[in-house]
PDB file of C-alpha atoms in Angstrom:
ATOM      1  CA  MET A  13      33.454 -14.450-266.795  1.00 52.00           C
ATOM      2  CA  SER A  14      36.459 -12.266-267.506  1.00 51.00           C
ATOM      3  CA  ASN A  15      38.176 -10.402-264.668  1.00 57.00           C
ATOM      4  CA  LEU A  16      39.619  -7.835-267.103  1.00 80.00           C
ATOM      5  CA  LEU A  17      36.858  -5.266-266.996  1.00 87.00           C
ATOM      6  CA  PRO A  18      36.837  -1.691-268.299  1.00 86.00           C
ATOM      7  CA  ALA A  19      37.540   1.085-265.792  1.00 88.00           C
ATOM      8  CA  THR A  20      34.052   2.491-266.321  1.00 91.00           C
ATOM      9  CA  PRO A  21      31.034   0.229-266.890  1.00 95.00           C
ATOM     10  CA  ARG A  22      29.677   2.313-269.766  1.00 96.00           C
ATOM     11  CA  ILE A  23      29.454   2.071-273.541  1.00 97.00           C
ATOM     12  CA  VAL A  24      28.089   4.219-276.360  1.00 97.00           C
ATOM     13  CA  ILE A  25      27.016   2.615-279.625  1.00 97.00           C
ATOM     14  CA  PRO A  26      25.888   4.212-282.886  1.00 98.00           C
ATOM     15  CA  LEU A  27      22.612   3.121-284.469  1.00 97.00           C
ATOM     16  CA  GLU A  28      20.524   4.409-287.343  1.00 96.00           C
ATOM     17  CA  VAL A  29      16.743   4.628-287.643  1.00 95.00           C
ATOM     18  CA  TYR A  30      15.488   2.310-290.373  1.00 94.00           C
ATOM     19  CA  TYR A  31      12.076   2.154-292.011  1.00 92.00           C
ATOM     20  CA  PHE A  32      11.019  -0.833-289.887  1.00 93.00           C
ATOM     21  CA  ASP A  33      11.678   1.250-286.733  1.00 92.00           C
ATOM     22  CA  THR A  34       9.023   3.813-287.630  1.00 93.00           C
ATOM     23  CA  ASP A  35       5.264   3.969-287.292  1.00 90.00           C
ATOM     24  CA  ALA A  36       2.632   5.378-289.662  1.00 88.00           C
ATOM     25  CA  GLY A  37       3.393   8.890-288.406  1.00 87.00           C
ATOM     26  CA  GLY A  38       7.067   8.591-289.340  1.00 87.00           C
ATOM     27  CA  GLY A  39       8.413   8.514-285.788  1.00 92.00           C
ATOM     28  CA  VAL A  40      10.277   5.689-284.120  1.00 95.00           C
ATOM     29  CA  HIS A  41       7.745   3.455-282.354  1.00 93.00           C
ATOM     30  CA  ASN A  42       8.133   2.459-278.719  1.00 93.00           C
ATOM     31  CA  ILE A  43       9.121  -1.154-279.303  1.00 94.00           C
ATOM     32  CA  ALA A  44      11.977  -0.065-281.578  1.00 96.00           C
ATOM     33  CA  TYR A  45      13.447   1.993-278.736  1.00 97.00           C
ATOM     34  CA  LEU A  46      13.270  -1.070-276.491  1.00 96.00           C
ATOM     35  CA  ARG A  47      15.089  -3.089-279.160  1.00 96.00           C
ATOM     36  CA  MET A  48      17.813  -0.429-279.221  1.00 97.00           C
ATOM     37  CA  VAL A  49      18.085  -0.629-275.421  1.00 97.00           C
ATOM     38  CA  GLU A  50      18.335  -4.435-275.706  1.00 96.00           C
ATOM     39  CA  ILE A  51      21.206  -4.134-278.183  1.00 96.00           C
ATOM     40  CA  ALA A  52      23.056  -1.677-275.946  1.00 97.00           C
ATOM     41  CA  ARG A  53      22.429  -3.775-272.815  1.00 96.00           C
ATOM     42  CA  SER A  54      23.735  -6.921-274.501  1.00 95.00           C
ATOM     43  CA  GLN A  55      26.848  -5.093-275.704  1.00 96.00           C
ATOM     44  CA  LEU A  56      27.420  -3.548-272.268  1.00 96.00           C
ATOM     45  CA  ALA A  57      27.111  -6.956-270.589  1.00 94.00           C
ATOM     46  CA  ALA A  58      29.552  -8.417-273.130  1.00 93.00           C
ATOM     47  CA  SER A  59      32.035  -5.597-272.448  1.00 94.00           C
ATOM     48  CA  LEU A  60      31.743  -6.563-268.769  1.00 93.00           C
ATOM     49  CA  GLY A  61      32.531 -10.219-269.497  1.00 90.00           C
ATOM     50  CA  TRP A  62      28.965 -11.541-269.545  1.00 90.00           C
ATOM     51  CA  THR A  63      28.613 -12.430-273.208  1.00 89.00           C
ATOM     52  CA  LEU A  64      25.707 -14.289-274.779  1.00 89.00           C
ATOM     53  CA  GLU A  65      28.048 -17.249-275.266  1.00 92.00           C
ATOM     54  CA  GLU A  66      28.930 -17.151-271.545  1.00 90.00           C
ATOM     55  CA  MET A  67      25.250 -17.096-270.605  1.00 90.00           C
ATOM     56  CA  ASN A  68      24.565 -20.046-272.897  1.00 90.00           C
ATOM     57  CA  ARG A  69      27.552 -21.994-271.542  1.00 93.00           C
ATOM     58  CA  THR A  70      26.858 -21.429-267.826  1.00 90.00           C
ATOM     59  CA  GLY A  71      23.079 -21.043-267.799  1.00 92.00           C
ATOM     60  CA  LEU A  72      23.473 -17.838-265.769  1.00 90.00           C
ATOM     61  CA  VAL A  73      21.384 -15.265-267.624  1.00 91.00           C
ATOM     62  CA  ALA A  74      20.248 -11.698-267.121  1.00 91.00           C
ATOM     63  CA  VAL A  75      16.496 -11.232-266.927  1.00 93.00           C
ATOM     64  CA  VAL A  76      14.750  -7.877-267.169  1.00 95.00           C
ATOM     65  CA  ALA A  77      12.709  -7.387-263.990  1.00 96.00           C
ATOM     66  CA  ARG A  78      11.647  -3.785-264.589  1.00 97.00           C
ATOM     67  CA  THR A  79      11.861  -1.152-267.307  1.00 97.00           C
ATOM     68  CA  GLU A  80      11.171   2.542-266.802  1.00 98.00           C
ATOM     69  CA  ILE A  81      11.271   4.537-270.012  1.00 97.00           C
ATOM     70  CA  ASP A  82      10.603   8.139-270.883  1.00 97.00           C
ATOM     71  CA  TYR A  83       9.875   8.961-274.515  1.00 96.00           C
ATOM     72  CA  LEU A  84      10.948  12.590-274.796  1.00 97.00           C
ATOM     73  CA  LYS A  85      11.013  13.321-278.543  1.00 95.00           C
ATOM     74  CA  PRO A  86      10.453  11.145-281.612  1.00 95.00           C
ATOM     75  CA  ALA A  87      13.458  10.169-283.680  1.00 96.00           C
ATOM     76  CA  ARG A  88      12.768   9.978-287.415  1.00 95.00           C
ATOM     77  CA  LEU A  89      13.653   7.770-290.363  1.00 92.00           C
ATOM     78  CA  GLY A  90      17.345   8.089-291.207  1.00 92.00           C
ATOM     79  CA  ASP A  91      18.356   9.743-287.929  1.00 95.00           C
ATOM     80  CA  LYS A  92      21.783   8.743-286.672  1.00 97.00           C
ATOM     81  CA  LEU A  93      21.600   7.881-282.985  1.00 98.00           C
ATOM     82  CA  LEU A  94      23.918   7.285-280.067  1.00 98.00           C
ATOM     83  CA  VAL A  95      22.764   4.812-277.433  1.00 98.00           C
ATOM     84  CA  SER A  96      24.609   5.011-274.131  1.00 98.00           C
ATOM     85  CA  ALA A  97      24.379   2.217-271.584  1.00 98.00           C
ATOM     86  CA  GLU A  98      25.768   2.331-268.071  1.00 97.00           C
ATOM     87  CA  LEU A  99      25.802  -0.024-265.108  1.00 96.00           C
ATOM     88  CA  PHE A 100      25.163   2.286-262.142  1.00 96.00           C
ATOM     89  CA  ARG A 101      24.096   0.177-259.120  1.00 96.00           C
ATOM     90  CA  LEU A 102      24.628  -3.344-257.816  1.00 95.00           C
ATOM     91  CA  GLU A 103      22.631  -5.159-255.168  1.00 95.00           C
ATOM     92  CA  LYS A 104      22.743  -8.783-254.020  1.00 93.00           C
ATOM     93  CA  VAL A 105      20.821 -10.237-256.987  1.00 93.00           C
ATOM     94  CA  ARG A 106      19.876  -7.101-258.917  1.00 95.00           C
ATOM     95  CA  SER A 107      21.829  -4.788-261.154  1.00 96.00           C
ATOM     96  CA  PHE A 108      20.643  -1.461-262.502  1.00 97.00           C
ATOM     97  CA  MET A 109      21.441  -0.002-265.905  1.00 97.00           C
ATOM     98  CA  ARG A 110      20.533   3.330-267.435  1.00 98.00           C
ATOM     99  CA  PHE A 111      20.274   4.206-271.084  1.00 98.00           C
ATOM    100  CA  GLU A 112      19.991   7.355-273.127  1.00 98.00           C
ATOM    101  CA  ILE A 113      19.238   7.575-276.831  1.00 98.00           C
ATOM    102  CA  THR A 114      20.398  10.837-278.390  1.00 98.00           C
ATOM    103  CA  ASN A 115      20.953  12.400-281.783  1.00 97.00           C
ATOM    104  CA  ALA A 116      24.500  11.590-282.965  1.00 97.00           C
ATOM    105  CA  GLN A 117      25.029  15.025-284.529  1.00 96.00           C
ATOM    106  CA  ASN A 118      23.494  16.863-281.555  1.00 96.00           C
ATOM    107  CA  PRO A 119      23.886  14.741-278.379  1.00 93.00           C
ATOM    108  CA  GLU A 120      21.953  17.339-276.338  1.00 95.00           C
ATOM    109  CA  LEU A 121      18.858  16.236-278.276  1.00 97.00           C
ATOM    110  CA  VAL A 122      17.605  13.347-276.137  1.00 98.00           C
ATOM    111  CA  PHE A 123      14.936  11.058-277.540  1.00 98.00           C
ATOM    112  CA  VAL A 124      14.683   8.474-274.757  1.00 98.00           C
ATOM    113  CA  ARG A 125      15.857   7.877-271.199  1.00 98.00           C
ATOM    114  CA  CYS A 126      15.496   4.425-269.690  1.00 98.00           C
ATOM    115  CA  VAL A 127      16.397   2.547-266.501  1.00 98.00           C
ATOM    116  CA  GLN A 128      16.272  -1.230-266.241  1.00 98.00           C
ATOM    117  CA  THR A 129      16.467  -3.520-263.255  1.00 97.00           C
ATOM    118  CA  MET A 130      18.113  -6.828-264.082  1.00 96.00           C
ATOM    119  CA  VAL A 131      18.146 -10.067-262.096  1.00 96.00           C
ATOM    120  CA  ALA A 132      20.755 -12.782-262.532  1.00 93.00           C
ATOM    121  CA  VAL A 133      18.930 -16.117-262.923  1.00 94.00           C
ATOM    122  CA  GLN A 134      20.291 -19.663-263.156  1.00 92.00           C
ATOM    123  CA  LEU A 135      18.703 -21.861-265.825  1.00 91.00           C
ATOM    124  CA  PRO A 136      17.060 -24.271-265.801  1.00 89.00           C
ATOM    125  CA  GLY A 137      14.829 -23.458-262.875  1.00 89.00           C
ATOM    126  CA  GLY A 138      15.026 -19.686-262.876  1.00 88.00           C
ATOM    127  CA  ARG A 139      16.422 -19.239-259.367  1.00 92.00           C
ATOM    128  CA  PRO A 140      17.885 -15.801-258.649  1.00 93.00           C
ATOM    129  CA  GLN A 141      21.659 -15.699-258.220  1.00 92.00           C
ATOM    130  CA  ARG A 142      24.130 -13.127-256.966  1.00 92.00           C
ATOM    131  CA  VAL A 143      25.274 -10.524-259.455  1.00 91.00           C
ATOM    132  CA  PRO A 144      28.625 -11.444-261.009  1.00 88.00           C
ATOM    133  CA  GLU A 145      31.367 -11.267-258.382  1.00 88.00           C
ATOM    134  CA  ALA A 146      33.728  -9.793-260.972  1.00 90.00           C
ATOM    135  CA  TRP A 147      31.408  -6.756-261.132  1.00 91.00           C
ATOM    136  CA  THR A 148      31.264  -6.177-257.377  1.00 92.00           C
ATOM    137  CA  LYS A 149      35.054  -6.441-257.175  1.00 92.00           C
ATOM    138  CA  ALA A 150      35.702  -4.181-260.175  1.00 92.00           C
ATOM    139  CA  TYR A 151      33.072  -1.576-259.224  1.00 94.00           C
ATOM    140  CA  PRO A 152      32.796  -1.480-255.407  1.00 92.00           C
ATOM    141  CA  GLN A 153      31.470   2.097-255.631  1.00 93.00           C
ATOM    142  CA  LEU A 154      28.320   0.718-257.295  1.00 94.00           C
ATOM    143  CA  VAL A 155      27.501  -1.788-254.537  1.00 94.00           C
ATOM    144  CA  ALA A 156      24.455  -0.662-252.544  1.00 90.00           C
ATOM    145  CA  ARG A 157      25.181  -0.216-248.855  1.00 80.00           C
ATOM    146  CA  THR A 158      21.672  -0.980-247.609  1.00 62.00           C
TER     147      THR A 158
END
């Protein structure tokens, strides 16, 4: 895992709502929002040195332990979105990320807010592992003091 990490563990990615993201009522369906969160989480992890290739090589993977999601307003077909992802807390084996999906032209229009709890797991076997040391060193302010 790379030790050259960004100053802030946050990214914003643009996405667009496609036909397959929508339901019969024309709004984005819940599973599509989770897919968007997955894309943002994978890109955030990669920006923090934990790429999919690294996970495959080492067997140390991130597993979603909990998802809390609030669906505030429906996005619609063709909407341009911004998905922000931020690492905001680190514990011994858990990391916490928050996400917000907004309208790209009007970022005050929030469609979804989400928080995920991640656990680092070593494969095979699935035993929990410490969060990446590079993260705790780069972001000591995020380490829980409990």
